[in-house]
Every structure is written in structure tokens, then in C-alpha cells.
Amino acid sequence: MAAELMRGQNHPLSRNRIEIRISADVPVVAGATLADENGQVRGADRVAHPGAPALPGIEVSRQAAAEHRLAVDLGTVSEAVHRVSVLIALPTTPGGPLRFGAVAAPRAAVVGLDGTEVAGYTLTGLDAESAVVALELYRRQGAWKIRAVGQGYAEGLTALFTDQGLPEAAELAGGIEEAVARGMARSVPAGTTQTDRSRRTAASVAGPDPSDLPGTAPAADSAYDARTSPAASGTPGAAQGSTSPGGPVDYTHPKRHQASPPTAPAAPAPAEGPASPVAGDAVGWSMDERLYNQVWGMFEDLARSTAAYRSAVDFAESRMEKELDQVLSDPRNRLGATGDAARDAARARQAQLADQARAALDRDLAQLTAESEVVEPALPPAYARWDNPVWHGYRVPTEPPMAVRLGDLHLPESAPLRIPMLVRLPLERGLWIDSGLVPTADGAFPDAGELRHLALQTAVALAARLLAAHPAGEFGVQVIDPAGAGASALAPLMGAGVLTAPPATGAAGVAEALGRLTERVDLVQMAVRGGAADALPPGLDTSRQLLIVNDFPHGFDDRAVTQLRYLADEGPDVGVHLLLVADREDAVAYGPLLDPLWRSLMRLTPVPDDHLADPWVGHAWTYEPCLVPAGSHVLQQVLTQVAIARTKRM
């Protein structure tokens, strides 16, 4: 269980390889200093910052952002280093905040490579400070510990570095500001937003406002973790538009920078233009992590490039309207050749600006498409589509991956380009496959019965992917199908024998299945809280479990509904995850009673639907599920291997 630290409190650290995650309401600069046993930093070469992001054992981001992930390997830090101080500072950007007291308190968290948070610290009580030491990692009797520091400096980085004994403090602080300014100049401005969107810091492709999308979760719902992006802060001037919406996609921003050489050499870069993309060209300890971060970089780049294009087009439209208003304000120009010429000139300028914006977007799309063509074939099974050849060489893994693919995302301006929708494992929230009527691209509604069947097929494909992504015996699937209506869609799971038990049917089956899982959650919670994991009853299955519930709320009484809500809220922390297949309209009789349940689940659809939003500029992204191609036997082959591996393990 993660420790929430107070200022000055320390906490043991039992692992060397960790991530330090920084989250703030505005872009901040993140860095780290390496000090000796006296707490002194002996030179600028012991400071990791945007201008020099990598030191032995630590790597930081290259630009200011609202979200940071610092990679730390204490096992490779020099023996002369006794203290690693993690610092954050406000960049001196026009119109930006000058002190931390003017923004919400930032937070720093130490996270293991499996995504488990070890300890966190919210930096409350800051006022005039513009730079602060958030955390310290320090040696004590041969082991590393974490300390929540929260020491701020109103004079900024210069005062912070001076306090740590750095001789050239002012020069280094100035160099960091220059590096941050260069990074911001390279970034693509975000598009105009009509409402003030708060930054998403929890998991996140966030759902649009529920008032706009009936039946969806609120805007805080999400599918991805929010990541590094200047657009996330809504920086001043982003709504002004531009005739040139920024340079080409920058393959050296923090999510693309490669700490170590990729496994495959990059093709020689041409004399001009961007370098050829390489699969795995991102920060990470493993190829899976580098690919995950690279996909996130592609997702962010597409969001920002599209925002720049939309902003530029809006600017061109508003400029044309302003010019036309000026022409029409003079009665002499409303009629005749002079007025016609002025109107034609305004429209020509608008078309020219729009064409320039589209050319810039097409250039970025060409680069991202080229990168996608390299990355997709290199994805491991957990990240890959079902038609990827990697599944034909599938073998049951010995350890779970860091993420799994739930589907694809795309925008109207770039429909052919699909971005994999990856979410971290273990799942922190349940999933909801909406079997309600969703209009297709041509505005028609599919048959209700076919849609329910397709929704359960989508759930089965997700369950199969999760089973295939975990080692044998570490993940199980249970099914509640009160009316037995999903037999045909569930056939792949039942035929392969990978279900923990036969599907529960009828009211009695629903009550028994929910009671068994509720008891499991209660027992594991008590054991964890009491520090007595070895006291669990013998024979209790402690592997992670996915519960598929079909046609909810049919077959559920009030007690069963309460138990299901309990599993949705408390289950993920102790390894019980919910996958609901339901039409919200079927549950209207419960009124607001089920609203917390819908809000707690991530909504997905069995057909393409634009109900997800990114955490940077709030684009409405079209989600498409990952379904097995018609006529393919890959699902049966994969599930057969899972079943065989499980049998051998028993």
C-alpha cells in the first residue's frame, strides 16, 4: 500500500529501479542533483536538467511540462553519490505563474516499474517559491530511503543550486532556462478550447462532459495516463492561431528520446528533413516500455499537430470575417466592383492560410504514418492487433506486460492513421462495453440484437488478450450470464476451457458468483491491511480475476447490484476486475443509484464511436475495438496454448 508522506517524513525504498512521477497544474521544469555525503553538489556535471537530461542512473525530461516521469536506477549511481534531490521549478514564460502559491499544489510520487506506487508527497504550503526540492533519495546504512523535503526558494533555481554548494549556480540556472525556452519553441501550439478544461492527472483519455454524451462516464474518466505536453496547461496565446502551425514532429522530445541505442539500427537520415523513425526509439528499461512510451509520443504528437491545424483554420476564418466586416462597414463598398474585389481578396487570404495549415498537418501525418508503419509490426502480442503476425508465434509469457491494447484511436483529419490505445496493467478501473444503440458513420443504427452480440464478442476478445498477456495461472476469467444469452459469443472461452468456472446463470448463479468474489475481496483486504498475507485460507485463489457480466442488470436483485458496485470500487486494488456488457437504458429503473457504477467504469463501444478525449487539448477521438478478423483462427490457437500452459502448471 502506497505511503502518503508529510514534509520531513522518510520511507524505506526496497528497489533500485524506479520512476519518479511529477504532476502539476502548469508546466514545470523537472531535474535532479547528485550530492555527496555532506549534501554538496560538486559541479554542473552532477545536475540532470533539460539541457543535459541523462546522468548515470537518472534521466529527466527535456522540456517543461505538467507531467514528468524521471527514470532512476540507483544501482548504477556512483558510490560517491549519497543523495539524489528531485527538484521542480516554474519556467519564466510570458504570462505564466511566477510562484507555486498561485497554482494547485504539485505532487511527486515514487513508483516501481510494475506501476505500483511506493510513496507520494503533495507539496502543500508553497507560496512565493518558484523552485523547490520535492523529494530526496538518500543512502542510510547501505540502503536507500525516500524523504519528503518540500524546501522552496523564492529566488528560483539560482538560490536552490547555491544552497547545495554548486559554484556556478547562476550560470547553470540560466542555461536551464535557455534549454527550456528552446524546447517550448519546438513544441506545437495547442488549439483553441471553448471551455476551461482542467488538466487530467489520473488515468487518462478522458471522456467528454456527460451532459454532452448521455450514457458515458464524466470527463474525469480516462483510458490513458496524462503525459508530458505543453498543451496540457492551456498556455497563453494558444488560441491565436498561426499561418505556420509549428515545425515537423520533433522526434527528440522527452517521450521519444532514447536513453540507450535501439535494438535495430536506424536507417541513415537524409541530409535534410526528419530522421527515419525506429521502433523502440523512446525512453525505457525494456523494449516493451520503450514501445509503450513511443506509442504515447505518437498519440501526443497527433493531438498537438491536429490542435495546431484546427487553431490555424479557426484563425483564418476569424480573420476573414473581420476583414469582411471592415469592408461592409463602409456603405460605399457594399455594392460594386470595389466590394467584390475586397471580399474575393479576404477569401483568398483565408484559403491561403488554410492551405498552409493543411500542408503542415499533412507533413506531420506523413511522419507519424511512417513511424506507425515501423512500430506496428514490432509490437509485442499484448500491444498488437489480432491480425499482427506476432500472434502466430505466441508463447505464454513468464511475466505480465506493462500494458495492454484495448483498441485504436483516430481523428477525422487523419482517419487512416490509427494510434494503439494502450492502458497500464494491472487495470485500475473496470471496463464497460456499451451494448446500447450507437449510430454508425452513416448515421444509421445497427440491429439491437446484433449490437449486443458484438458487444459480448468485444468483451471476449479483451478477456482473451488479458489471459494471453499473463503467465499461466496468474489471471482467471469468470462469467455471469443470467439468461444464458451469450453462449455463442462465449464459445471461444468455453471451448478452450480457460474459464475458472462455467458461466453463472439464473438468480442463484448470480448470487453465488458475486458472493464468492465479494468474500475473496474481503479476505484479501483484511490480510493486506493486517500485514498477514500468509494467513489467507488454504486453497484461496489469489490470482487476478476478470468478471464478465453480460446483459446487466437482468437477473440482478438489489443485493446483487450492491455487491457488483462493491466489486467495481474495491476489487481492482486486490486483483478483481470488472468487465460489464450492458445498455445503460436497461438500468433506468434504478435511477441515480447506479450513477456511481457507470462513472467508475471506462466506457468502450463495440463499434467505432467518438466518445473519448485526449488529456492535452480535449479532441474527440474515435475509438475502434480490437476484434478478431472474420475467418481467423488466431483466437482459438492462443487460448489453446493458454489452456495447455495452465494444465501443465497444475
XYZ file of C-alpha atoms in Angstrom:
650
model
C 0.000 0.000 0.000
C 1.474 3.371 -1.002
C 2.675 5.717 1.741
C 1.496 9.333 1.606
C 4.347 11.303 3.120
C 4.303 14.547 5.071
C 7.099 17.104 4.889
C 10.238 15.722 6.505
C 8.924 12.151 6.682
C 11.009 9.322 5.250
C 10.174 5.888 3.887
C 12.290 2.823 3.069
C 12.995 2.027 -0.586
C 13.440 -1.661 -1.326
C 14.118 -1.396 -5.060
C 16.773 0.328 -7.155
C 14.943 0.822 -10.445
C 12.048 3.223 -10.050
C 10.181 6.081 -11.693
C 9.605 9.431 -10.070
C 6.401 10.980 -11.380
C 5.767 14.696 -11.113
C 2.307 16.146 -11.715
C 1.327 19.811 -11.619
C -1.419 22.100 -12.891
C 1.012 24.063 -15.070
C 4.189 23.184 -16.983
C 7.160 22.842 -14.644
C 10.834 22.059 -15.129
C 11.989 18.802 -13.538
C 15.570 17.942 -12.659
C 17.796 16.184 -10.152
C 21.057 16.885 -8.354
C 23.592 14.295 -7.186
C 25.223 15.273 -3.900
C 27.992 13.803 -1.754
C 27.779 12.676 1.860
C 27.730 16.322 3.002
C 24.852 17.239 0.722
C 27.081 19.262 -1.604
C 26.842 19.198 -5.404
C 30.405 19.456 -6.690
C 29.729 20.631 -10.239
C 27.244 21.189 -13.034
C 28.031 17.694 -14.324
C 26.123 16.338 -11.316
C 22.866 18.036 -12.261
C 20.349 16.385 -14.617
C 18.206 19.018 -16.301
C 16.516 19.695 -19.685
C 19.818 20.817 -21.233
C 21.655 17.690 -20.008
C 18.917 15.167 -19.216
C 20.930 11.994 -18.656
C 23.407 11.146 -15.901
C 24.498 7.683 -14.744
C 21.441 6.229 -13.064
C 18.980 9.032 -13.798
C 17.237 10.632 -16.756
C 14.840 13.599 -16.775
C 12.632 15.299 -19.369
C 13.961 17.741 -21.946
C 11.150 20.318 -21.658
C 8.784 21.933 -19.220
C 5.528 20.010 -18.869
C 2.670 19.398 -16.470
C 3.598 15.704 -16.180
C 7.064 14.182 -15.846
C 8.494 10.715 -15.460
C 12.069 10.548 -14.215
C 13.789 7.196 -14.754
C 16.060 6.232 -11.857
C 18.397 3.260 -11.431
C 20.094 3.640 -8.061
C 22.188 0.559 -8.746
C 24.178 2.457 -11.388
C 24.578 5.700 -9.421
C 28.190 6.432 -8.458
C 29.310 5.305 -4.996
C 30.306 8.927 -4.347
C 26.662 9.988 -4.603
C 24.833 9.824 -1.285
C 21.821 11.991 -2.048
C 19.642 12.400 -5.156
C 17.463 15.509 -4.872
C 14.453 15.769 -7.184
C 13.639 19.397 -7.978
C 10.880 21.213 -9.814
C 10.777 24.851 -10.913
C 8.453 27.221 -12.746
C 9.778 28.274 -16.167
C 9.904 32.000 -16.882
C 7.341 32.017 -19.697
C 5.340 35.129 -20.637
C 2.042 35.106 -18.793
C 2.985 32.023 -16.760
C 2.788 31.842 -12.957
C 5.741 33.255 -11.037
C 5.215 31.375 -7.768
C 3.888 27.999 -6.712
C 1.416 29.681 -4.368
C -0.574 30.807 -7.418
C -1.269 27.238 -8.638
C -2.527 23.978 -7.185
C -0.021 22.014 -5.118
C 2.214 19.770 -7.266
C 2.751 16.138 -6.366
C 5.733 13.808 -6.550
C 5.433 10.018 -6.399
C 7.944 7.175 -6.366
C 6.650 4.296 -8.497
C 8.006 0.827 -9.180
C 8.477 -0.486 -12.700
C 5.282 -2.509 -12.304
C 3.321 0.727 -11.865
C 2.855 0.261 -8.109
C 3.248 3.493 -6.167
C 5.710 3.194 -3.292
C 5.292 6.634 -1.762
C 3.872 10.015 -2.691
C 4.160 13.580 -1.439
C 1.893 16.543 -2.196
C 3.831 19.794 -1.867
C 1.341 21.883 0.077
C 2.100 25.190 1.803
C 4.138 26.739 -1.014
C 3.735 30.479 -1.583
C 6.416 32.750 -3.084
C 8.694 29.872 -4.086
C 9.466 29.358 -7.779
C 11.813 26.376 -7.286
C 11.542 23.555 -4.777
C 13.298 20.340 -3.782
C 10.409 17.860 -3.774
C 11.992 14.559 -2.742
C 15.331 13.143 -1.706
C 16.653 9.653 -2.265
C 19.465 9.144 0.235
C 21.740 6.372 1.454
C 21.443 5.196 5.043
C 23.434 2.217 6.332
C 23.886 0.761 2.875
C 20.225 1.115 1.833
C 18.282 3.826 0.034
C 15.425 5.778 1.574
C 12.930 8.398 0.417
C 12.423 11.705 2.201
C 9.704 14.284 1.527
C 11.583 17.592 1.532
C 9.416 20.439 0.189
C 12.193 23.040 0.582
C 11.314 26.008 -1.635
C 13.265 29.011 -2.912
C 11.681 32.335 -3.847
C 14.799 33.271 -5.857
C 14.419 30.223 -8.052
C 16.974 27.708 -9.274
C 19.924 30.004 -8.614
C 19.175 30.031 -4.880
C 18.470 26.288 -4.865
C 21.783 25.435 -6.523
C 23.659 27.879 -4.311
C 22.180 26.242 -1.210
C 23.521 22.888 -2.425
C 27.029 24.301 -2.806
C 27.161 24.491 -6.593
C 29.860 27.041 -7.561
C 28.352 28.092 -10.923
C 24.727 28.242 -9.718
C 23.642 31.336 -11.673
C 25.229 30.167 -14.932
C 23.589 26.737 -14.686
C 20.177 28.220 -13.847
C 20.436 30.481 -16.903
C 21.421 27.565 -19.111
C 18.400 25.564 -17.930
C 16.071 28.470 -18.754
C 17.573 28.670 -22.253
C 17.120 24.912 -22.777
C 13.505 25.109 -21.620
C 12.843 28.069 -23.914
C 14.241 26.123 -26.873
C 12.031 23.157 -26.013
C 8.926 25.320 -25.863
C 9.805 26.929 -29.171
C 9.936 23.482 -30.783
C 6.565 22.413 -29.419
C 3.392 22.780 -31.491
C 0.848 25.220 -30.027
C -2.446 23.808 -28.849
C -5.746 24.640 -30.432
C -8.447 26.880 -29.037
C -10.703 25.412 -26.385
C -14.124 26.869 -25.802
C -14.273 25.958 -22.130
C -11.713 25.868 -19.345
C -10.682 22.224 -19.174
C -8.914 21.169 -16.005
C -5.825 19.065 -16.584
C -6.293 15.337 -16.161
C -3.686 13.834 -13.844
C -5.127 10.412 -13.274
C -5.536 7.814 -15.903
C -6.420 9.346 -18.975
C -8.057 9.590 -22.412
C -10.852 11.385 -20.601
C -14.468 11.142 -21.620
C -16.221 14.308 -22.778
C -18.683 16.034 -20.496
C -21.513 13.631 -19.655
C -24.042 16.351 -20.386
C -22.923 16.190 -23.996
C -22.731 12.397 -24.164
C -25.629 10.682 -22.387
C -24.687 7.304 -21.056
C -20.967 7.983 -20.827
C -18.738 8.468 -17.848
C -17.810 12.048 -16.868
C -14.842 13.971 -18.159
C -12.589 12.544 -15.469
C -12.980 9.081 -16.978
C -9.961 8.032 -18.898
C -8.101 5.354 -20.761
C -4.526 6.630 -20.597
C -2.290 8.343 -18.094
C -1.879 12.061 -18.879
C 1.604 12.671 -20.180
C 4.132 15.383 -20.841
C 2.638 18.097 -23.034
C 2.828 21.877 -23.095
C -0.711 21.825 -24.440
C -1.974 20.366 -21.194
C -1.576 23.683 -19.423
C -3.539 25.804 -21.854
C -0.601 28.152 -22.343
C -1.397 31.774 -23.183
C -1.550 32.534 -26.851
C -2.582 29.057 -27.895
C -5.872 30.373 -29.238
C -4.379 32.944 -31.560
C -3.691 30.624 -34.447
C -0.772 30.852 -36.849
C -0.028 30.794 -40.532
C 2.605 28.162 -39.730
C 1.327 25.804 -37.037
C 4.813 24.729 -35.941
C 7.674 22.652 -37.265
C 7.602 18.943 -38.069
C 7.127 16.370 -35.365
C 10.138 16.537 -33.059
C 11.476 13.029 -32.507
C 13.724 14.255 -29.686
C 11.035 15.348 -27.220
C 11.046 13.515 -23.844
C 8.820 10.633 -24.850
C 10.969 9.921 -27.932
C 14.495 10.426 -26.567
C 16.339 7.131 -26.442
C 18.465 6.586 -23.357
C 20.267 3.660 -24.929
C 20.673 2.568 -28.548
C 17.626 0.862 -30.074
C 17.834 -2.821 -30.810
C 17.795 -2.196 -34.549
C 19.978 0.473 -36.203
C 18.195 3.445 -37.666
C 18.308 3.975 -41.387
C 20.710 6.750 -42.450
C 18.991 10.120 -42.193
C 18.789 12.270 -45.295
C 20.745 15.489 -45.441
C 17.566 17.438 -44.744
C 14.276 16.605 -43.047
C 13.449 14.441 -40.039
C 15.301 11.271 -39.153
C 13.779 7.957 -40.167
C 11.648 6.543 -37.342
C 12.832 3.455 -35.477
C 10.693 1.081 -33.411
C 11.522 1.413 -29.721
C 13.086 4.856 -30.096
C 11.964 6.107 -26.665
C 12.979 6.088 -23.024
C 12.531 2.829 -21.125
C 14.221 -0.047 -19.343
C 12.895 -2.660 -21.748
C 11.744 -2.811 -25.358
C 8.118 -3.148 -24.196
C 8.406 0.027 -22.130
C 10.151 1.897 -24.941
C 7.414 0.886 -27.390
C 4.747 1.906 -24.881
C 6.329 5.335 -24.471
C 6.806 5.671 -28.219
C 3.113 4.998 -28.828
C 2.316 7.633 -26.236
C 4.602 10.056 -28.052
C 2.772 9.373 -31.320
C -0.587 9.908 -29.594
C 0.567 13.227 -28.151
C 2.121 14.412 -31.417
C -1.049 13.698 -33.371
C -3.158 15.516 -30.786
C -0.925 18.577 -30.815
C -0.477 18.692 -34.594
C -4.234 18.457 -35.099
C -4.789 21.161 -32.477
C -2.376 23.438 -34.325
C -4.177 22.796 -37.610
C -7.613 23.467 -36.156
C -6.355 26.604 -34.422
C -4.825 27.921 -37.646
C -8.024 27.237 -39.613
C -10.108 28.984 -36.947
C -7.733 31.931 -37.055
C -8.024 32.135 -40.838
C -11.828 32.074 -40.601
C -11.945 34.762 -37.916
C -9.502 36.934 -39.859
C -11.629 36.656 -42.994
C -14.777 37.571 -41.060
C -13.030 40.579 -39.544
C -11.842 41.766 -42.959
C -15.329 41.317 -44.432
C -16.836 43.254 -41.537
C -14.412 46.094 -42.206
C -15.353 46.117 -45.888
C -19.088 46.083 -45.192
C -18.828 48.797 -42.545
C -18.372 51.340 -45.353
C -21.650 51.669 -47.301
C -19.697 52.628 -50.415
C -18.070 49.190 -50.549
C -21.174 47.073 -50.041
C -22.025 47.089 -53.737
C -19.982 47.313 -56.875
C -16.609 46.144 -58.065
C -14.668 47.523 -55.086
C -16.669 45.480 -52.568
C -16.473 42.331 -54.677
C -12.711 42.677 -55.003
C -12.294 43.162 -51.247
C -14.414 40.104 -50.498
C -12.505 37.990 -53.014
C -9.193 39.117 -51.505
C -10.341 38.212 -47.971
C -11.486 34.771 -49.095
C -8.230 34.202 -50.980
C -6.181 35.035 -47.874
C -8.335 32.691 -45.814
C -7.841 29.882 -48.335
C -4.090 30.505 -48.415
C -3.807 30.303 -44.621
C -5.950 27.157 -44.523
C -3.840 25.540 -47.252
C -0.644 26.356 -45.359
C -2.099 24.817 -42.192
C -3.163 21.686 -44.062
C 0.273 21.355 -45.637
C 1.872 21.476 -42.189
C -0.571 18.879 -40.889
C -0.008 16.614 -43.901
C 3.734 16.802 -43.303
C 3.310 15.714 -39.682
C 0.843 12.990 -40.659
C 3.317 11.627 -43.203
C 5.980 11.357 -40.486
C 3.611 9.773 -37.989
C 2.317 7.341 -40.605
C 5.877 6.312 -41.413
C 6.529 5.790 -37.712
C 3.331 3.788 -37.300
C 4.349 1.515 -40.178
C 7.584 0.764 -38.324
C 6.119 0.472 -34.826
C 3.039 -1.700 -35.506
C 4.969 -4.770 -36.760
C 7.345 -4.512 -33.778
C 4.640 -4.533 -31.086
C 4.517 -7.488 -28.668
C 1.299 -9.546 -28.526
C -0.226 -7.553 -25.660
C 0.083 -4.350 -27.739
C -0.662 -5.816 -31.164
C -3.855 -6.103 -33.201
C -5.213 -9.591 -33.715
C -4.141 -9.539 -37.365
C -0.498 -8.916 -36.427
C 1.763 -11.870 -37.383
C 3.299 -11.755 -33.902
C 0.316 -13.771 -32.649
C 1.277 -16.721 -34.855
C 4.461 -17.077 -32.820
C 2.696 -16.574 -29.490
C 4.064 -18.275 -26.401
C 2.628 -17.945 -22.898
C 4.733 -15.252 -21.168
C 6.671 -15.738 -17.952
C 5.796 -12.267 -16.652
C 2.941 -9.847 -17.396
C 3.492 -6.856 -19.705
C 3.279 -3.267 -18.511
C 0.224 -2.502 -20.690
C -2.424 -4.000 -22.934
C -4.175 -2.770 -26.074
C -7.894 -2.019 -25.782
C -8.423 -0.740 -29.313
C -7.433 2.012 -31.743
C -7.927 5.781 -31.771
C -8.083 8.219 -34.670
C -9.194 11.753 -35.557
C -11.296 12.945 -38.519
C -8.380 14.833 -40.086
C -6.201 11.708 -40.032
C -8.648 8.825 -40.406
C -6.197 6.324 -41.994
C -3.730 6.754 -39.110
C -4.607 4.616 -36.068
C -2.950 5.059 -32.683
C -2.962 1.990 -30.403
C -4.962 2.601 -27.232
C -2.750 1.139 -24.517
C -3.605 1.053 -20.809
C -1.290 0.128 -17.968
C -1.572 -3.153 -16.100
C -2.868 -4.045 -13.627
C -6.153 -2.396 -14.597
C -7.008 0.350 -12.128
C -10.641 0.589 -13.250
C -13.302 -1.706 -14.583
C -14.417 -1.692 -18.221
C -17.882 -1.220 -19.655
C -18.733 -2.392 -23.179
C -21.782 -0.318 -24.068
C -24.287 -2.547 -25.868
C -26.732 0.323 -26.348
C -27.561 1.748 -29.747
C -24.643 3.682 -31.222
C -25.067 5.308 -34.661
C -22.671 4.184 -37.373
C -20.631 6.544 -39.533
C -23.546 6.992 -41.950
C -25.941 7.846 -39.109
C -27.797 4.513 -39.171
C -28.354 2.331 -36.105
C -27.372 -1.352 -36.233
C -29.775 -4.069 -35.155
C -30.075 -4.144 -31.350
C -29.601 -7.921 -31.153
C -26.520 -7.835 -33.377
C -25.066 -5.000 -31.317
C -25.468 -6.929 -28.051
C -23.791 -9.950 -29.626
C -20.951 -7.780 -30.946
C -20.528 -6.154 -27.524
C -20.038 -9.565 -25.889
C -17.628 -10.582 -28.675
C -15.623 -7.447 -27.888
C -15.562 -8.430 -24.224
C -14.421 -11.962 -25.107
C -11.598 -10.592 -27.287
C -10.446 -8.349 -24.408
C -10.629 -11.223 -21.936
C -8.613 -13.450 -24.278
C -5.982 -10.728 -24.669
C -5.676 -10.342 -20.883
C -5.397 -14.111 -20.438
C -2.727 -14.294 -23.125
C -0.792 -11.380 -21.610
C -0.363 -13.009 -18.183
C 1.709 -16.013 -17.133
C -0.154 -19.283 -16.746
C -2.327 -19.355 -13.646
C -1.891 -15.678 -12.767
C -5.095 -14.449 -14.385
C -8.538 -16.016 -14.464
C -11.845 -15.197 -16.146
C -15.297 -15.735 -14.672
C -18.606 -15.069 -16.427
C -22.091 -14.125 -15.243
C -24.685 -14.616 -17.978
C -28.038 -14.637 -16.153
C -30.216 -15.562 -19.130
C -27.629 -17.704 -20.915
C -27.984 -15.450 -23.959
C -24.271 -15.154 -24.638
C -23.421 -18.810 -25.267
C -22.380 -18.338 -28.897
C -20.151 -15.324 -28.211
C -18.609 -17.061 -25.173
C -17.856 -20.211 -27.161
C -14.122 -19.466 -27.673
C -13.551 -19.176 -23.907
C -15.733 -22.169 -23.045
C -14.383 -24.350 -25.827
C -10.762 -23.750 -24.839
C -11.522 -24.474 -21.185
C -9.918 -21.273 -19.898
C -12.826 -20.133 -17.707
C -12.338 -20.519 -13.961
C -15.866 -21.952 -13.730
C -18.835 -22.436 -16.082
C -20.825 -19.245 -16.715
C -23.163 -18.426 -13.830
C -26.813 -18.388 -14.921
C -30.068 -17.597 -13.171
C -30.568 -15.611 -9.982
C -28.947 -18.326 -7.856
C -25.859 -18.440 -10.064
C -25.525 -14.653 -9.954
C -25.759 -14.628 -6.154
C -23.226 -17.454 -5.778
C -20.636 -15.914 -8.133
C -20.898 -12.440 -6.620
C -20.806 -13.815 -3.086
C -17.658 -15.831 -3.816
C -15.803 -12.839 -5.293
C -17.016 -10.452 -2.585
C -15.700 -12.823 0.069
C -12.367 -13.040 -1.747
C -12.053 -9.234 -1.826
C -12.893 -9.010 1.895
C -10.344 -11.667 2.869
C -7.501 -10.231 0.799
C -8.221 -6.706 2.029
C -8.100 -7.819 5.653
C -4.870 -9.751 5.060
C -3.195 -6.809 3.335
C -4.274 -4.263 5.913
C -3.236 -6.532 8.750
C 0.081 -7.471 7.164
C -0.855 -11.139 7.344
C -0.905 -12.313 3.748
C 0.232 -15.779 4.875
C -2.919 -16.106 6.983
C -5.238 -16.434 3.983
C -7.294 -19.644 3.917
C -5.532 -22.532 2.167
C -6.745 -23.073 -1.345
C -7.878 -19.478 -1.836
C -7.137 -18.479 -5.423
C -5.167 -15.235 -5.192
C -4.611 -14.823 -8.938
C -6.158 -11.795 -10.605
C -9.713 -12.375 -11.758
C -11.762 -10.746 -14.510
C -15.530 -10.944 -14.039
C -17.514 -10.598 -17.291
C -21.139 -9.645 -16.606
C -23.404 -9.967 -19.638
C -26.753 -8.191 -20.063
C -26.596 -6.307 -16.775
C -28.891 -5.660 -14.862
C -31.016 -8.651 -15.986
C -31.053 -11.265 -13.223
C -29.758 -8.838 -10.573
C -31.696 -8.005 -7.414
C -30.838 -5.096 -5.098
C -28.348 -7.168 -3.095
C -26.553 -8.307 -6.270
C -26.372 -4.728 -7.555
C -24.818 -3.608 -4.256
C -22.256 -6.414 -4.425
C -21.380 -5.509 -8.015
C -20.825 -1.872 -7.049
C -18.594 -3.069 -4.200
C -16.509 -5.166 -6.591
C -16.170 -2.230 -9.009
C -14.930 0.056 -6.215
C -12.793 -2.266 -4.082
C -11.902 -5.102 -6.437
C -9.080 -3.614 -8.571
C -6.819 -3.000 -5.561
C -6.911 -6.685 -4.615
C -6.963 -8.224 -8.079
C -10.666 -8.463 -9.019
C -11.593 -6.575 -12.186
C -14.992 -5.965 -13.747
C -15.943 -6.138 -17.437
C -19.566 -5.107 -17.817
C -21.539 -5.677 -21.030
C -24.653 -3.545 -20.680
C -27.013 -0.994 -22.148
C -27.482 1.832 -19.679
C -31.056 2.265 -20.846
C -31.853 -1.186 -19.423
C -30.994 0.115 -15.941
C -33.097 3.289 -15.929
C -35.371 1.784 -13.286
C -32.558 2.098 -10.762
C -32.377 5.863 -11.344
C -29.319 7.609 -9.836
C -28.476 4.537 -7.727
C -26.204 3.185 -10.471
C -24.621 6.511 -11.478
C -21.503 5.829 -9.335
C -21.107 2.460 -11.047
C -21.185 3.918 -14.564
C -18.771 6.674 -13.535
C -16.316 4.172 -12.086
C -16.033 2.228 -15.363
C -14.210 3.083 -18.570
C -16.767 3.111 -21.391
C -15.878 1.329 -24.627
C -18.077 0.544 -27.619
C -18.345 -2.484 -29.939
C -18.496 -0.179 -32.994
C -16.490 2.985 -33.797
C -17.626 5.933 -31.679
C -16.043 9.321 -30.912
C -16.623 9.386 -27.142
C -13.044 9.592 -25.825
C -10.973 12.733 -25.351
C -7.225 13.207 -25.000
C -5.728 14.754 -21.835
C -3.982 17.629 -23.634
C -6.458 19.574 -25.758
C -9.653 17.530 -25.460
C -10.084 16.297 -29.035
C -12.975 13.887 -29.544
C -11.192 10.696 -30.634
C -12.962 7.870 -32.427
C -12.458 4.583 -30.611
C -12.462 1.280 -32.507
C -12.351 -2.068 -30.692
C -9.761 -4.725 -31.489
C -11.773 -7.603 -32.884
C -10.545 -10.870 -34.339
C -10.694 -10.788 -38.177
C -13.524 -12.801 -39.689
C -12.440 -16.345 -40.512
C -9.273 -16.149 -38.405
C -8.411 -18.972 -36.012
C -5.837 -16.969 -34.069
C -8.066 -16.616 -31.001
C -8.606 -20.361 -30.700
C -4.877 -21.013 -31.184
C -3.888 -18.533 -28.485
C -6.494 -19.749 -25.988
C -5.467 -23.348 -26.599
C -1.888 -22.504 -25.636
C -3.128 -20.685 -22.531
C -5.173 -23.728 -21.517
C -2.257 -26.128 -22.101
C 0.117 -23.950 -20.052
C -2.428 -23.764 -17.234
C -2.836 -27.560 -17.230
C 0.933 -28.108 -17.043
C 1.159 -25.719 -14.100
C -1.402 -27.630 -12.034
